[in-house]
């Protein structure tokens, strides 16, 4: 049965929804010089350069609902995403509207904040950023940074729908993330993000965008 997040479920949300969402890639981050882009560690000792916010190709404001299914648990996390010029802002909220996670990526620097008392519970928000960008940013902007570490991102039309499919593949040929889109436009229709090895499924529904 689907559970909305309230004050009694916040710990379950953080452990189940966010930890599972991000565990495909265990990410740390560094702030680079002005000539370089920020980097995240996507596997042990494997650092990849992030695309810049403006490489999305357009300004975006979107409200999304992330649903995470793992075994018998199903939880939801409302999020707000804004990309403008060369700045990305991401926030995650509880069901009563309290901001529990926020992140800003601009000028090659990632600044983040989590609700007081939850800092030791949440994984680093840079992990949220990497998974978001690997899902939404054009595949072309990922090819060079991933190839430098032997990883790759593929994209094909999905014959079972009017959408498409992406796969993030590591240097050993293992599929780290299997991503299905209901529509060629990632902001229309659901996005299903599957981690084959850990057995969890994430559905991202864009409620509104402009």
PDB file of C-alpha atoms in Angstrom:
ATOM      1  CA  UNK A   1       0.000   0.000   0.000  1.00  0.00           C
ATOM      2  CA  UNK A   2       1.324   3.425  -0.938  1.00  0.00           C
ATOM      3  CA  UNK A   3       2.401   5.503   2.054  1.00  0.00           C
ATOM      4  CA  UNK A   4       2.517   9.284   2.110  1.00  0.00           C
ATOM      5  CA  UNK A   5       5.412  10.740   4.056  1.00  0.00           C
ATOM      6  CA  UNK A   6       4.629  12.348   7.404  1.00  0.00           C
ATOM      7  CA  UNK A   7       6.648  13.062  10.533  1.00  0.00           C
ATOM      8  CA  UNK A   8       6.465   9.405  11.541  1.00  0.00           C
ATOM      9  CA  UNK A   9       7.717   8.217   8.167  1.00  0.00           C
ATOM     10  CA  UNK A  10      10.529  10.694   7.524  1.00  0.00           C
ATOM     11  CA  UNK A  11      13.229   8.285   8.664  1.00  0.00           C
ATOM     12  CA  UNK A  12      11.796   5.601   6.416  1.00  0.00           C
ATOM     13  CA  UNK A  13      11.769   8.045   3.520  1.00  0.00           C
ATOM     14  CA  UNK A  14      15.360   9.049   4.004  1.00  0.00           C
ATOM     15  CA  UNK A  15      16.650   5.522   4.366  1.00  0.00           C
ATOM     16  CA  UNK A  16      14.433   3.921   1.738  1.00  0.00           C
ATOM     17  CA  UNK A  17      13.726   6.582  -0.869  1.00  0.00           C
ATOM     18  CA  UNK A  18      16.891   8.625  -0.948  1.00  0.00           C
ATOM     19  CA  UNK A  19      19.455   5.970  -0.008  1.00  0.00           C
ATOM     20  CA  UNK A  20      18.046   3.540  -2.544  1.00  0.00           C
ATOM     21  CA  UNK A  21      17.750   6.243  -5.160  1.00  0.00           C
ATOM     22  CA  UNK A  22      21.409   7.048  -4.841  1.00  0.00           C
ATOM     23  CA  UNK A  23      23.071   3.755  -4.047  1.00  0.00           C
ATOM     24  CA  UNK A  24      23.654   2.963  -7.728  1.00  0.00           C
ATOM     25  CA  UNK A  25      26.580   5.374  -7.585  1.00  0.00           C
ATOM     26  CA  UNK A  26      28.333   6.177  -4.328  1.00  0.00           C
ATOM     27  CA  UNK A  27      29.358   9.757  -4.932  1.00  0.00           C
ATOM     28  CA  UNK A  28      31.706  12.165  -3.263  1.00  0.00           C
ATOM     29  CA  UNK A  29      32.486  15.520  -4.838  1.00  0.00           C
ATOM     30  CA  UNK A  30      35.252  18.045  -5.291  1.00  0.00           C
ATOM     31  CA  UNK A  31      35.127  21.719  -6.160  1.00  0.00           C
ATOM     32  CA  UNK A  32      37.298  22.305  -9.202  1.00  0.00           C
ATOM     33  CA  UNK A  33      39.134  25.373 -10.400  1.00  0.00           C
ATOM     34  CA  UNK A  34      37.382  27.920 -12.598  1.00  0.00           C
ATOM     35  CA  UNK A  35      38.693  26.164 -15.713  1.00  0.00           C
ATOM     36  CA  UNK A  36      37.388  22.764 -14.668  1.00  0.00           C
ATOM     37  CA  UNK A  37      33.962  21.387 -13.884  1.00  0.00           C
ATOM     38  CA  UNK A  38      32.884  19.784 -10.640  1.00  0.00           C
ATOM     39  CA  UNK A  39      33.545  16.060 -10.321  1.00  0.00           C
ATOM     40  CA  UNK A  40      31.782  13.249  -8.472  1.00  0.00           C
ATOM     41  CA  UNK A  41      33.044   9.830  -7.454  1.00  0.00           C
ATOM     42  CA  UNK A  42      30.632   7.366  -9.098  1.00  0.00           C
ATOM     43  CA  UNK A  43      32.438   4.211  -7.926  1.00  0.00           C
ATOM     44  CA  UNK A  44      35.458   3.527  -5.752  1.00  0.00           C
ATOM     45  CA  UNK A  45      38.294   5.743  -7.061  1.00  0.00           C
ATOM     46  CA  UNK A  46      36.312   6.526 -10.236  1.00  0.00           C
ATOM     47  CA  UNK A  47      35.747  10.274 -10.659  1.00  0.00           C
ATOM     48  CA  UNK A  48      33.695  11.733 -13.489  1.00  0.00           C
ATOM     49  CA  UNK A  49      33.325  15.354 -14.577  1.00  0.00           C
ATOM     50  CA  UNK A  50      29.765  16.660 -14.449  1.00  0.00           C
ATOM     51  CA  UNK A  51      28.235  18.514 -17.390  1.00  0.00           C
ATOM     52  CA  UNK A  52      27.452  22.133 -16.603  1.00  0.00           C
ATOM     53  CA  UNK A  53      23.858  23.151 -15.827  1.00  0.00           C
ATOM     54  CA  UNK A  54      23.502  25.075 -19.100  1.00  0.00           C
ATOM     55  CA  UNK A  55      24.398  21.959 -21.106  1.00  0.00           C
ATOM     56  CA  UNK A  56      20.813  20.864 -20.463  1.00  0.00           C
ATOM     57  CA  UNK A  57      20.136  23.208 -23.376  1.00  0.00           C
ATOM     58  CA  UNK A  58      17.188  25.172 -21.988  1.00  0.00           C
ATOM     59  CA  UNK A  59      15.890  26.834 -18.817  1.00  0.00           C
ATOM     60  CA  UNK A  60      13.644  24.597 -16.740  1.00  0.00           C
ATOM     61  CA  UNK A  61      11.410  24.776 -13.682  1.00  0.00           C
ATOM     62  CA  UNK A  62       9.798  21.449 -12.783  1.00  0.00           C
ATOM     63  CA  UNK A  63       7.843  19.897  -9.924  1.00  0.00           C
ATOM     64  CA  UNK A  64       8.393  16.154  -9.739  1.00  0.00           C
ATOM     65  CA  UNK A  65       7.286  13.247  -7.581  1.00  0.00           C
ATOM     66  CA  UNK A  66       9.799  10.465  -6.978  1.00  0.00           C
ATOM     67  CA  UNK A  67       8.342   7.082  -5.981  1.00  0.00           C
ATOM     68  CA  UNK A  68      10.695   4.347  -4.786  1.00  0.00           C
ATOM     69  CA  UNK A  69       9.683   0.685  -4.642  1.00  0.00           C
ATOM     70  CA  UNK A  70      11.864  -1.829  -2.822  1.00  0.00           C
ATOM     71  CA  UNK A  71      10.549  -5.210  -1.703  1.00  0.00           C
ATOM     72  CA  UNK A  72       7.221  -4.376   0.012  1.00  0.00           C
ATOM     73  CA  UNK A  73       7.999  -0.692   0.596  1.00  0.00           C
ATOM     74  CA  UNK A  74       6.758   2.187  -1.562  1.00  0.00           C
ATOM     75  CA  UNK A  75       7.563   5.795  -0.601  1.00  0.00           C
ATOM     76  CA  UNK A  76       7.319   9.202  -2.243  1.00  0.00           C
ATOM     77  CA  UNK A  77       9.486  12.328  -2.262  1.00  0.00           C
ATOM     78  CA  UNK A  78       8.226  15.611  -3.809  1.00  0.00           C
ATOM     79  CA  UNK A  79      11.021  17.615  -5.464  1.00  0.00           C
ATOM     80  CA  UNK A  80      11.471  20.976  -7.172  1.00  0.00           C
ATOM     81  CA  UNK A  81      14.100  21.489  -9.889  1.00  0.00           C
ATOM     82  CA  UNK A  82      15.190  24.780 -11.435  1.00  0.00           C
ATOM     83  CA  UNK A  83      17.821  25.268 -14.140  1.00  0.00           C
ATOM     84  CA  UNK A  84      18.483  28.823 -15.298  1.00  0.00           C
ATOM     85  CA  UNK A  85      21.520  30.245 -17.087  1.00  0.00           C
ATOM     86  CA  UNK A  86      24.361  28.222 -15.566  1.00  0.00           C
ATOM     87  CA  UNK A  87      22.766  27.484 -12.185  1.00  0.00           C
ATOM     88  CA  UNK A  88      20.925  24.379 -11.006  1.00  0.00           C
ATOM     89  CA  UNK A  89      18.835  24.363  -7.823  1.00  0.00           C
ATOM     90  CA  UNK A  90      17.239  21.192  -6.427  1.00  0.00           C
ATOM     91  CA  UNK A  91      15.056  20.808  -3.319  1.00  0.00           C
ATOM     92  CA  UNK A  92      13.327  17.832  -1.703  1.00  0.00           C
ATOM     93  CA  UNK A  93      10.315  18.243   0.587  1.00  0.00           C
ATOM     94  CA  UNK A  94       8.297  16.330   3.140  1.00  0.00           C
ATOM     95  CA  UNK A  95       4.579  15.860   2.451  1.00  0.00           C
ATOM     96  CA  UNK A  96       3.751  18.793   4.769  1.00  0.00           C
ATOM     97  CA  UNK A  97       6.000  21.128   2.770  1.00  0.00           C
ATOM     98  CA  UNK A  98       9.153  21.278   4.889  1.00  0.00           C
ATOM     99  CA  UNK A  99      12.366  21.404   2.875  1.00  0.00           C
ATOM    100  CA  UNK A 100      14.559  18.488   3.953  1.00  0.00           C
ATOM    101  CA  UNK A 101      17.211  18.642   1.235  1.00  0.00           C
ATOM    102  CA  UNK A 102      18.544  21.408  -1.010  1.00  0.00           C
ATOM    103  CA  UNK A 103      21.412  21.731  -3.462  1.00  0.00           C
ATOM    104  CA  UNK A 104      22.833  24.412  -5.750  1.00  0.00           C
ATOM    105  CA  UNK A 105      25.296  23.712  -8.565  1.00  0.00           C
ATOM    106  CA  UNK A 106      26.851  26.823 -10.120  1.00  0.00           C
ATOM    107  CA  UNK A 107      30.298  28.149 -11.049  1.00  0.00           C
ATOM    108  CA  UNK A 108      31.835  24.655 -10.808  1.00  0.00           C
ATOM    109  CA  UNK A 109      30.775  24.400  -7.164  1.00  0.00           C
ATOM    110  CA  UNK A 110      28.146  22.272  -5.441  1.00  0.00           C
ATOM    111  CA  UNK A 111      26.602  23.683  -2.251  1.00  0.00           C
ATOM    112  CA  UNK A 112      24.126  21.585  -0.288  1.00  0.00           C
ATOM    113  CA  UNK A 113      22.043  21.589   2.884  1.00  0.00           C
ATOM    114  CA  UNK A 114      19.997  18.979   4.731  1.00  0.00           C
ATOM    115  CA  UNK A 115      17.538  19.429   7.571  1.00  0.00           C
ATOM    116  CA  UNK A 116      19.169  19.812  10.986  1.00  0.00           C
ATOM    117  CA  UNK A 117      19.656  16.437  12.612  1.00  0.00           C
ATOM    118  CA  UNK A 118      19.608  14.505   9.344  1.00  0.00           C
ATOM    119  CA  UNK A 119      23.129  15.247   8.139  1.00  0.00           C
ATOM    120  CA  UNK A 120      24.500  11.916   9.351  1.00  0.00           C
ATOM    121  CA  UNK A 121      21.550   9.995   7.900  1.00  0.00           C
ATOM    122  CA  UNK A 122      21.414  11.295   4.345  1.00  0.00           C
ATOM    123  CA  UNK A 123      23.954  10.455   1.658  1.00  0.00           C
ATOM    124  CA  UNK A 124      25.654  13.420   0.071  1.00  0.00           C
ATOM    125  CA  UNK A 125      23.298  15.470  -2.133  1.00  0.00           C
ATOM    126  CA  UNK A 126      25.887  15.270  -4.934  1.00  0.00           C
ATOM    127  CA  UNK A 127      24.586  11.737  -5.407  1.00  0.00           C
ATOM    128  CA  UNK A 128      21.131  13.167  -6.094  1.00  0.00           C
ATOM    129  CA  UNK A 129      22.666  15.551  -8.609  1.00  0.00           C
ATOM    130  CA  UNK A 130      24.501  12.832 -10.541  1.00  0.00           C
ATOM    131  CA  UNK A 131      21.418  10.617 -10.872  1.00  0.00           C
ATOM    132  CA  UNK A 132      19.297  13.583 -11.909  1.00  0.00           C
ATOM    133  CA  UNK A 133      21.737  14.692 -14.595  1.00  0.00           C
ATOM    134  CA  UNK A 134      22.368  11.192 -15.971  1.00  0.00           C
ATOM    135  CA  UNK A 135      18.590  10.939 -16.464  1.00  0.00           C
ATOM    136  CA  UNK A 136      17.755  14.356 -17.950  1.00  0.00           C
ATOM    137  CA  UNK A 137      20.851  15.885 -19.569  1.00  0.00           C
ATOM    138  CA  UNK A 138      21.468  15.157 -23.291  1.00  0.00           C
ATOM    139  CA  UNK A 139      23.377  11.943 -23.861  1.00  0.00           C
ATOM    140  CA  UNK A 140      25.935  13.799 -25.993  1.00  0.00           C
ATOM    141  CA  UNK A 141      27.240  15.849 -23.060  1.00  0.00           C
ATOM    142  CA  UNK A 142      27.959  12.658 -21.100  1.00  0.00           C
ATOM    143  CA  UNK A 143      30.004  10.797 -23.698  1.00  0.00           C
ATOM    144  CA  UNK A 144      33.386  12.458 -23.173  1.00  0.00           C
ATOM    145  CA  UNK A 145      33.439  12.548 -19.342  1.00  0.00           C
ATOM    146  CA  UNK A 146      32.243   8.942 -19.065  1.00  0.00           C
ATOM    147  CA  UNK A 147      34.638   7.663 -21.736  1.00  0.00           C
ATOM    148  CA  UNK A 148      37.554   9.093 -19.761  1.00  0.00           C
ATOM    149  CA  UNK A 149      36.838   6.538 -17.007  1.00  0.00           C
ATOM    150  CA  UNK A 150      35.797   3.681 -19.302  1.00  0.00           C
ATOM    151  CA  UNK A 151      32.064   4.051 -18.625  1.00  0.00           C
ATOM    152  CA  UNK A 152      29.386   4.744 -21.226  1.00  0.00           C
ATOM    153  CA  UNK A 153      25.778   5.831 -21.534  1.00  0.00           C
ATOM    154  CA  UNK A 154      23.671   4.366 -24.338  1.00  0.00           C
ATOM    155  CA  UNK A 155      20.274   5.463 -25.629  1.00  0.00           C
ATOM    156  CA  UNK A 156      17.858   3.656 -27.947  1.00  0.00           C
ATOM    157  CA  UNK A 157      14.199   3.921 -28.889  1.00  0.00           C
ATOM    158  CA  UNK A 158      12.027   1.729 -26.667  1.00  0.00           C
ATOM    159  CA  UNK A 159      10.046  -0.643 -28.937  1.00  0.00           C
ATOM    160  CA  UNK A 160       7.523  -1.344 -26.169  1.00  0.00           C
ATOM    161  CA  UNK A 161       6.397   2.297 -25.989  1.00  0.00           C
ATOM    162  CA  UNK A 162       6.659   5.679 -27.684  1.00  0.00           C
ATOM    163  CA  UNK A 163       9.621   6.471 -25.474  1.00  0.00           C
ATOM    164  CA  UNK A 164      13.294   5.606 -25.184  1.00  0.00           C
ATOM    165  CA  UNK A 165      15.747   3.730 -22.995  1.00  0.00           C
ATOM    166  CA  UNK A 166      19.102   4.623 -21.475  1.00  0.00           C
ATOM    167  CA  UNK A 167      21.663   2.328 -19.891  1.00  0.00           C
ATOM    168  CA  UNK A 168      24.614   3.417 -17.769  1.00  0.00           C
ATOM    169  CA  UNK A 169      27.359   0.803 -18.169  1.00  0.00           C
ATOM    170  CA  UNK A 170      30.548   0.607 -16.122  1.00  0.00           C
ATOM    171  CA  UNK A 171      34.068  -0.306 -17.249  1.00  0.00           C
ATOM    172  CA  UNK A 172      33.361  -4.011 -16.650  1.00  0.00           C
ATOM    173  CA  UNK A 173      30.333  -4.000 -18.942  1.00  0.00           C
ATOM    174  CA  UNK A 174      27.839  -4.196 -16.074  1.00  0.00           C
ATOM    175  CA  UNK A 175      24.582  -2.227 -16.307  1.00  0.00           C
ATOM    176  CA  UNK A 176      24.522   0.169 -13.351  1.00  0.00           C
ATOM    177  CA  UNK A 177      21.255   1.886 -14.282  1.00  0.00           C
ATOM    178  CA  UNK A 178      18.473   0.918 -16.704  1.00  0.00           C
ATOM    179  CA  UNK A 179      16.281   3.955 -17.446  1.00  0.00           C
ATOM    180  CA  UNK A 180      12.982   3.802 -19.376  1.00  0.00           C
ATOM    181  CA  UNK A 181      11.069   6.859 -20.612  1.00  0.00           C
ATOM    182  CA  UNK A 182       7.390   6.769 -21.599  1.00  0.00           C
ATOM    183  CA  UNK A 183       7.930   9.659 -23.995  1.00  0.00           C
ATOM    184  CA  UNK A 184      10.808  10.926 -26.117  1.00  0.00           C
ATOM    185  CA  UNK A 185      10.450  14.133 -24.098  1.00  0.00           C
ATOM    186  CA  UNK A 186      11.732  13.117 -20.655  1.00  0.00           C
ATOM    187  CA  UNK A 187       9.418  15.627 -18.965  1.00  0.00           C
ATOM    188  CA  UNK A 188       6.301  13.999 -20.433  1.00  0.00           C
ATOM    189  CA  UNK A 189       5.282  10.637 -19.047  1.00  0.00           C
ATOM    190  CA  UNK A 190       6.931   8.631 -16.292  1.00  0.00           C
ATOM    191  CA  UNK A 191      10.622   7.794 -16.085  1.00  0.00           C
ATOM    192  CA  UNK A 192      11.447   4.387 -14.591  1.00  0.00           C
ATOM    193  CA  UNK A 193      14.947   4.009 -13.142  1.00  0.00           C
ATOM    194  CA  UNK A 194      15.956   0.408 -12.365  1.00  0.00           C
ATOM    195  CA  UNK A 195      19.035  -0.776 -10.508  1.00  0.00           C
ATOM    196  CA  UNK A 196      19.436  -4.406 -11.681  1.00  0.00           C
ATOM    197  CA  UNK A 197      21.915  -5.463  -9.001  1.00  0.00           C
ATOM    198  CA  UNK A 198      20.096  -4.001  -5.987  1.00  0.00           C
ATOM    199  CA  UNK A 199      16.579  -4.763  -7.213  1.00  0.00           C
ATOM    200  CA  UNK A 200      14.845  -1.437  -6.625  1.00  0.00           C
ATOM    201  CA  UNK A 201      12.729   0.690  -8.957  1.00  0.00           C
ATOM    202  CA  UNK A 202      12.331   4.466  -9.000  1.00  0.00           C
ATOM    203  CA  UNK A 203       9.529   6.223 -10.876  1.00  0.00           C
ATOM    204  CA  UNK A 204       9.849   9.930 -11.604  1.00  0.00           C
ATOM    205  CA  UNK A 205       6.648  11.742 -12.523  1.00  0.00           C
ATOM    206  CA  UNK A 206       6.871  15.348 -13.691  1.00  0.00           C
ATOM    207  CA  UNK A 207       3.767  17.053 -12.322  1.00  0.00           C
ATOM    208  CA  UNK A 208       4.340  20.367 -14.074  1.00  0.00           C
ATOM    209  CA  UNK A 209       7.138  22.152 -15.866  1.00  0.00           C
ATOM    210  CA  UNK A 210       7.894  25.272 -17.826  1.00  0.00           C
TER     211      UNK A 210
END
